[in-house]
Coordinates of N, CA and C in Angstrom, one line a residue:
M1 N 5.5 21.5 22.5 CA 6.1 20.6 22.4 C 6.1 19.9 20.9
K2 N 6.9 19.6 20.3 CA 7.0 18.9 19.1 C 6.7 17.4 19.3
S3 N 6.0 16.9 18.1 CA 5.8 15.4 18.5 C 6.4 14.7 17.3
I4 N 7.3 13.5 17.8 CA 8.1 12.7 16.7 C 7.7 11.6 16.7
V5 N 7.9 11.0 15.4 CA 7.5 9.8 14.9 C 8.9 9.5 14.3
I6 N 9.6 8.2 14.9 CA 10.8 7.5 14.4 C 10.7 6.5 13.7
L7 N 11.3 6.3 12.5 CA 11.5 4.9 11.7 C 12.8 4.3 12.2
I8 N 12.7 2.7 12.3 CA 13.5 1.9 12.5 C 13.4 0.5 11.8
S9 N 14.5 0.2 11.6 CA 14.4 -1.3 10.9 C 15.1 -2.2 11.8
G10 N 16.1 -1.7 12.7 CA 16.8 -2.8 13.5 C 16.5 -2.8 15.0
R11 N 17.8 -2.7 15.6 CA 18.2 -2.6 17.1 C 17.5 -1.1 17.4
G12 N 17.7 -0.1 16.7 CA 17.3 1.3 17.2 C 18.1 2.1 18.3
S13 N 19.2 1.9 17.8 CA 20.1 2.6 18.8 C 20.1 4.1 18.5
N14 N 20.1 4.5 17.3 CA 19.8 5.7 17.0 C 18.7 6.5 17.6
M15 N 17.7 5.7 17.6 CA 16.0 6.1 18.2 C 16.5 6.1 19.9
E16 N 17.2 5.2 20.0 CA 17.3 5.0 21.6 C 18.1 6.3 22.2
A17 N 19.2 6.9 21.6 CA 19.9 8.1 21.9 C 18.9 9.5 21.5
I18 N 18.1 9.3 20.6 CA 17.2 10.5 20.7 C 16.0 10.3 21.7
V19 N 15.4 9.1 22.2 CA 14.6 9.1 23.4 C 15.3 9.5 24.6
Q20 N 16.5 9.1 24.7 CA 17.1 9.3 25.9 C 17.4 10.9 26.0
R21 N 18.0 11.3 25.0 CA 18.4 13.0 24.9 C 17.1 13.8 25.3
C22 N 16.3 13.0 24.5 CA 14.8 14.0 24.9 C 14.5 14.3 26.6
A23 N 14.5 13.0 27.3 CA 14.5 13.1 28.6 C 15.5 14.1 29.2
A24 N 16.9 13.6 29.1 CA 17.9 14.1 29.7 C 18.3 15.7 29.4
E25 N 17.9 16.1 28.3 CA 18.3 17.5 28.3 C 17.3 18.2 28.0
A26 N 15.9 17.6 28.4 CA 14.6 18.3 28.4 C 14.2 19.4 27.0
W27 N 14.3 18.4 26.1 CA 14.1 18.9 24.8 C 12.7 19.2 24.8
P28 N 12.3 20.2 24.3 CA 10.7 20.3 23.7 C 10.2 19.7 22.8
A29 N 10.1 18.5 23.0 CA 10.0 17.4 22.2 C 9.5 15.8 22.8
R30 N 8.7 15.3 22.1 CA 8.4 13.7 22.7 C 8.3 12.8 21.6
V31 N 8.8 11.9 22.0 CA 8.5 10.7 20.7 C 7.4 9.9 20.9
A32 N 6.5 10.4 19.9 CA 5.2 9.9 20.1 C 4.8 8.2 19.6
A33 N 6.0 7.8 18.5 CA 5.6 6.4 18.2 C 7.1 6.0 17.5
V34 N 7.4 5.1 17.4 CA 8.3 4.2 16.8 C 7.5 3.3 15.7
I35 N 8.1 3.5 14.4 CA 7.7 2.6 13.7 C 8.8 2.0 12.6
S36 N 8.6 0.7 12.6 CA 9.5 -0.4 11.9 C 8.9 -1.0 10.7
N37 N 9.6 -1.5 9.7 CA 9.0 -2.1 8.8 C 9.3 -3.4 8.9
R38 N 9.9 -3.8 10.1 CA 10.2 -5.4 10.6 C 9.8 -5.5 12.1
A39 N 8.6 -6.6 12.0 CA 8.1 -7.0 13.2 C 9.1 -7.4 14.5
D40 N 10.4 -7.7 14.0 CA 11.1 -8.5 14.8 C 12.6 -7.3 15.1
A41 N 11.9 -5.9 14.9 CA 13.3 -5.2 15.0 C 13.1 -4.8 16.8
A42 N 14.6 -4.9 17.1 CA 14.8 -5.2 18.8 C 14.5 -3.8 19.4
G43 N 14.2 -2.7 18.4 CA 14.1 -1.3 18.7 C 12.7 -1.2 19.2
L44 N 11.9 -1.9 18.8 CA 10.5 -1.9 19.0 C 10.4 -2.3 20.6
Q45 N 11.0 -3.3 21.1 CA 10.9 -3.7 22.7 C 11.6 -2.3 23.6
F46 N 12.3 -1.8 23.2 CA 13.0 -0.7 24.0 C 11.9 0.3 23.8
A47 N 11.3 0.8 22.8 CA 10.4 1.7 22.9 C 9.3 1.4 23.7
Q48 N 8.7 0.2 23.6 CA 7.5 -0.2 24.4 C 7.7 -0.2 25.8
S49 N 9.2 -0.4 26.1 CA 9.4 -0.4 27.7 C 9.5 0.8 27.9
H50 N 9.5 1.9 27.3 CA 9.4 3.4 27.8 C 8.3 4.1 27.6
G51 N 7.3 3.2 27.5 CA 5.8 3.8 27.1 C 5.7 4.5 26.0
I52 N 6.3 4.0 24.7 CA 6.3 4.7 23.6 C 5.3 3.9 22.6
E53 N 4.2 4.4 22.1 CA 3.9 3.6 20.9 C 4.3 3.1 19.8
T54 N 4.4 1.7 19.5 CA 4.9 1.3 18.4 C 3.8 0.6 17.5
A55 N 4.4 0.6 16.1 CA 3.8 0.1 14.9 C 4.6 -0.8 13.7
V56 N 4.3 -1.3 12.9 CA 4.7 -2.2 12.2 C 4.1 -2.3 10.8
A57 N 5.1 -1.7 9.9 CA 4.4 -1.4 8.3 C 5.6 -2.6 7.6
A58 N 5.1 -3.9 7.4 CA 6.1 -4.8 7.1 C 5.9 -4.6 5.4
H59 N 7.3 -4.1 4.9 CA 7.4 -3.5 3.5 C 6.9 -5.0 2.7
K60 N 7.4 -6.0 3.1 CA 7.1 -7.3 2.3 C 5.7 -7.7 2.2
A61 N 4.7 -7.2 2.7 CA 3.2 -7.2 2.6 C 2.5 -6.2 1.4
Y62 N 3.6 -5.6 0.6 CA 3.0 -4.5 -0.5 C 3.8 -5.3 -1.5
A63 N 2.9 -4.7 -2.5 CA 3.5 -5.3 -4.1 C 4.2 -4.3 -4.6
S64 N 4.4 -3.3 -4.2 CA 5.3 -2.2 -5.0 C 5.8 -1.2 -3.9
R65 N 6.6 -0.4 -4.0 CA 7.5 0.7 -3.3 C 6.5 1.5 -3.0
E66 N 5.5 2.2 -3.9 CA 4.6 3.0 -3.8 C 3.3 2.6 -2.8
D67 N 3.0 1.2 -3.0 CA 2.3 0.9 -2.0 C 2.5 0.5 -0.5
F68 N 3.8 0.5 -0.2 CA 4.3 0.4 0.8 C 4.5 1.7 1.5
D69 N 4.8 2.9 0.7 CA 5.0 4.0 1.1 C 3.7 4.8 1.6
A70 N 2.9 4.4 0.7 CA 1.3 5.0 1.0 C 1.0 4.3 2.3
A71 N 0.9 3.2 2.5 CA 0.6 2.4 3.8 C 1.5 3.0 5.0
L72 N 2.7 3.0 4.8 CA 3.7 3.5 5.9 C 3.2 5.2 6.5
A73 N 2.6 6.0 5.3 CA 2.5 7.2 5.6 C 1.1 7.4 6.3
E74 N 0.3 6.3 6.1 CA -1.0 6.1 6.6 C -0.6 5.9 8.3
V75 N 0.2 5.1 8.6 CA 0.7 4.7 9.8 C 1.0 6.0 10.6
I76 N 2.0 6.6 10.1 CA 2.6 8.1 10.6 C 1.4 9.0 10.6
D77 N 0.4 9.0 9.9 CA -0.3 10.0 10.1 C -1.4 9.9 11.1
A78 N -1.4 8.7 11.6 CA -2.4 8.3 12.7 C -1.8 8.9 13.7
F79 N -0.7 9.1 14.1 CA 0.3 9.8 15.0 C 0.3 11.4 14.9
A80 N 0.1 11.9 13.8 CA 0.1 13.3 13.8 C 1.1 14.2 14.3
P81 N 2.9 13.6 13.8 CA 3.9 13.9 14.0 C 4.1 15.4 13.4
D82 N 4.8 16.0 14.2 CA 5.6 17.5 13.8 C 6.7 17.4 12.8
L83 N 7.6 15.8 13.3 CA 8.8 15.3 12.8 C 8.7 13.9 12.6
V84 N 9.3 13.8 11.6 CA 9.5 12.1 10.9 C 10.8 11.8 11.2
V85 N 11.6 11.1 11.8 CA 12.5 11.1 11.6 C 13.2 9.5 11.4
L86 N 14.1 9.5 10.5 CA 14.6 7.9 10.2 C 15.8 7.8 10.7
A87 N 15.8 7.0 11.6 CA 17.0 6.6 12.5 C 17.5 5.3 12.2
G88 N 18.1 4.8 11.1 CA 18.4 3.7 10.9 C 17.3 2.6 10.1
F89 N 16.6 3.7 9.6 CA 15.6 2.9 8.6 C 16.3 2.5 7.3
M90 N 16.0 1.2 6.9 CA 16.7 0.8 5.9 C 16.0 0.6 4.6
R91 N 15.0 1.5 4.5 CA 14.2 1.3 3.2 C 14.3 2.6 2.5
I92 N 14.5 2.8 1.1 CA 14.5 3.6 0.4 C 13.0 4.0 0.0
L93 N 12.9 5.5 0.4 CA 11.3 6.1 0.5 C 11.2 6.8 -1.1
G94 N 10.2 6.6 -1.6 CA 9.9 7.2 -3.1 C 9.9 9.0 -2.8
P95 N 9.7 9.7 -4.0 CA 9.7 11.2 -4.0 C 8.3 11.5 -3.1
A96 N 7.4 10.8 -3.9 CA 5.9 11.3 -3.2 C 5.8 11.6 -1.6
F97 N 6.6 10.2 -1.2 CA 6.5 9.9 0.5 C 7.5 11.1 1.0
V98 N 8.6 11.4 0.5 CA 9.5 12.5 1.1 C 8.8 13.7 1.0
R99 N 8.2 14.4 -0.2 CA 7.2 15.5 -0.3 C 6.6 15.5 0.7
R100 N 5.5 14.6 1.0 CA 4.7 14.6 1.9 C 5.0 15.1 3.3
F101 N 6.3 14.4 3.8 CA 6.6 14.4 5.3 C 7.7 15.7 5.1

Protein backbone atom coordinates (compact mmCIF):
# COMPACT_ATOMS: atom_id res chain seq x y z
CA MET A 1 0.00 0.00 0.00
CA LYS A 2 1.33 3.42 -0.98
CA SER A 3 1.65 6.14 1.63
CA ILE A 4 0.67 9.63 0.48
CA VAL A 5 1.47 13.03 1.96
CA ILE A 6 -0.70 15.83 0.60
CA LEU A 7 0.31 19.49 0.63
CA ILE A 8 -2.44 22.12 0.80
CA SER A 9 -2.71 25.86 1.34
CA GLY A 10 -6.42 26.42 1.88
CA ARG A 11 -9.76 24.66 1.91
CA GLY A 12 -8.35 21.41 0.62
CA SER A 13 -11.08 20.45 -1.86
CA ASN A 14 -8.60 18.49 -4.00
CA MET A 15 -7.25 16.77 -0.89
CA GLU A 16 -10.81 15.90 0.18
CA ALA A 17 -11.43 14.29 -3.21
CA ILE A 18 -8.27 12.19 -2.88
CA VAL A 19 -9.19 11.06 0.65
CA GLN A 20 -12.72 10.18 -0.45
CA ARG A 21 -11.57 8.28 -3.57
CA CYS A 22 -9.00 6.31 -1.57
CA ALA A 23 -11.83 5.03 0.61
CA ALA A 24 -14.65 4.71 -1.94
CA GLU A 25 -12.60 3.05 -4.65
CA ALA A 26 -10.36 0.97 -2.38
CA TRP A 27 -7.15 2.43 -3.77
CA PRO A 28 -4.02 0.61 -2.66
CA ALA A 29 -2.99 3.81 -0.89
CA ARG A 30 -3.58 5.75 2.28
CA VAL A 31 -3.18 9.42 3.09
CA ALA A 32 -0.58 9.42 5.87
CA ALA A 33 -0.57 13.17 6.43
CA VAL A 34 -1.80 16.53 5.22
CA ILE A 35 0.65 19.41 5.49
CA SER A 36 -0.09 23.08 4.99
CA ASN A 37 1.99 26.22 4.86
CA ARG A 38 -0.88 28.02 6.64
CA ALA A 39 -2.06 27.10 10.13
CA ASP A 40 -5.55 28.42 9.33
CA ALA A 41 -6.03 26.22 6.25
CA ALA A 42 -9.53 24.78 6.51
CA GLY A 43 -8.43 21.51 4.93
CA LEU A 44 -6.45 20.65 8.06
CA GLN A 45 -9.70 20.32 10.01
CA PHE A 46 -11.14 17.97 7.39
CA ALA A 47 -8.02 15.80 7.56
CA GLN A 48 -8.07 15.69 11.37
CA SER A 49 -11.76 14.76 11.38
CA HIS A 50 -10.87 11.78 9.17
CA GLY A 51 -8.08 10.58 11.45
CA ILE A 52 -5.30 11.85 9.20
CA GLU A 53 -2.24 13.39 10.80
CA THR A 54 -1.61 17.05 10.03
CA ALA A 55 1.32 19.41 10.23
CA VAL A 56 2.08 23.03 9.44
CA ALA A 57 5.28 24.44 7.96
CA ALA A 58 4.63 28.19 7.97
CA HIS A 59 6.55 29.73 5.10
CA LYS A 60 6.64 33.15 6.77
CA ALA A 61 8.82 31.71 9.53
CA TYR A 62 11.75 31.25 7.14
CA ALA A 63 14.11 33.85 5.73
CA SER A 64 14.34 32.31 2.27
CA ARG A 65 12.53 29.97 -0.07
CA GLU A 66 15.38 27.49 0.29
CA ASP A 67 15.09 27.52 4.09
CA PHE A 68 11.34 26.90 3.85
CA ASP A 69 11.83 24.12 1.31
CA ALA A 70 14.35 22.41 3.61
CA ALA A 71 12.04 22.67 6.62
CA LEU A 72 9.06 21.41 4.63
CA ALA A 73 11.12 18.47 3.37
CA GLU A 74 11.98 17.50 6.95
CA VAL A 75 8.29 17.53 7.91
CA ILE A 76 7.43 15.40 4.88
CA ASP A 77 10.27 12.95 5.55
CA ALA A 78 8.90 12.30 9.05
CA PHE A 79 5.95 10.54 7.37
CA ALA A 80 8.14 8.50 4.94
CA PRO A 81 5.71 8.84 2.01
CA ASP A 82 5.83 7.00 -1.27
CA LEU A 83 4.12 9.96 -2.94
CA VAL A 84 3.96 13.69 -2.26
CA VAL A 85 0.88 15.29 -3.82
CA LEU A 86 0.44 19.03 -4.30
CA ALA A 87 -3.31 19.56 -4.01
CA GLY A 88 -3.87 23.29 -4.13
CA PHE A 89 -0.54 24.06 -2.52
CA MET A 90 0.12 27.68 -3.43
CA ARG A 91 3.88 27.98 -2.88
CA ILE A 92 6.51 27.64 -5.56
CA LEU A 93 8.95 24.92 -4.59
CA GLY A 94 12.58 25.14 -5.63
CA PRO A 95 14.46 22.73 -7.89
CA ALA A 96 16.28 20.99 -5.01
CA PHE A 97 12.96 20.24 -3.29
CA VAL A 98 11.42 18.92 -6.51
CA ARG A 99 14.42 16.67 -7.22
CA ARG A 100 14.27 15.31 -3.67
CA PHE A 101 10.68 14.15 -4.04
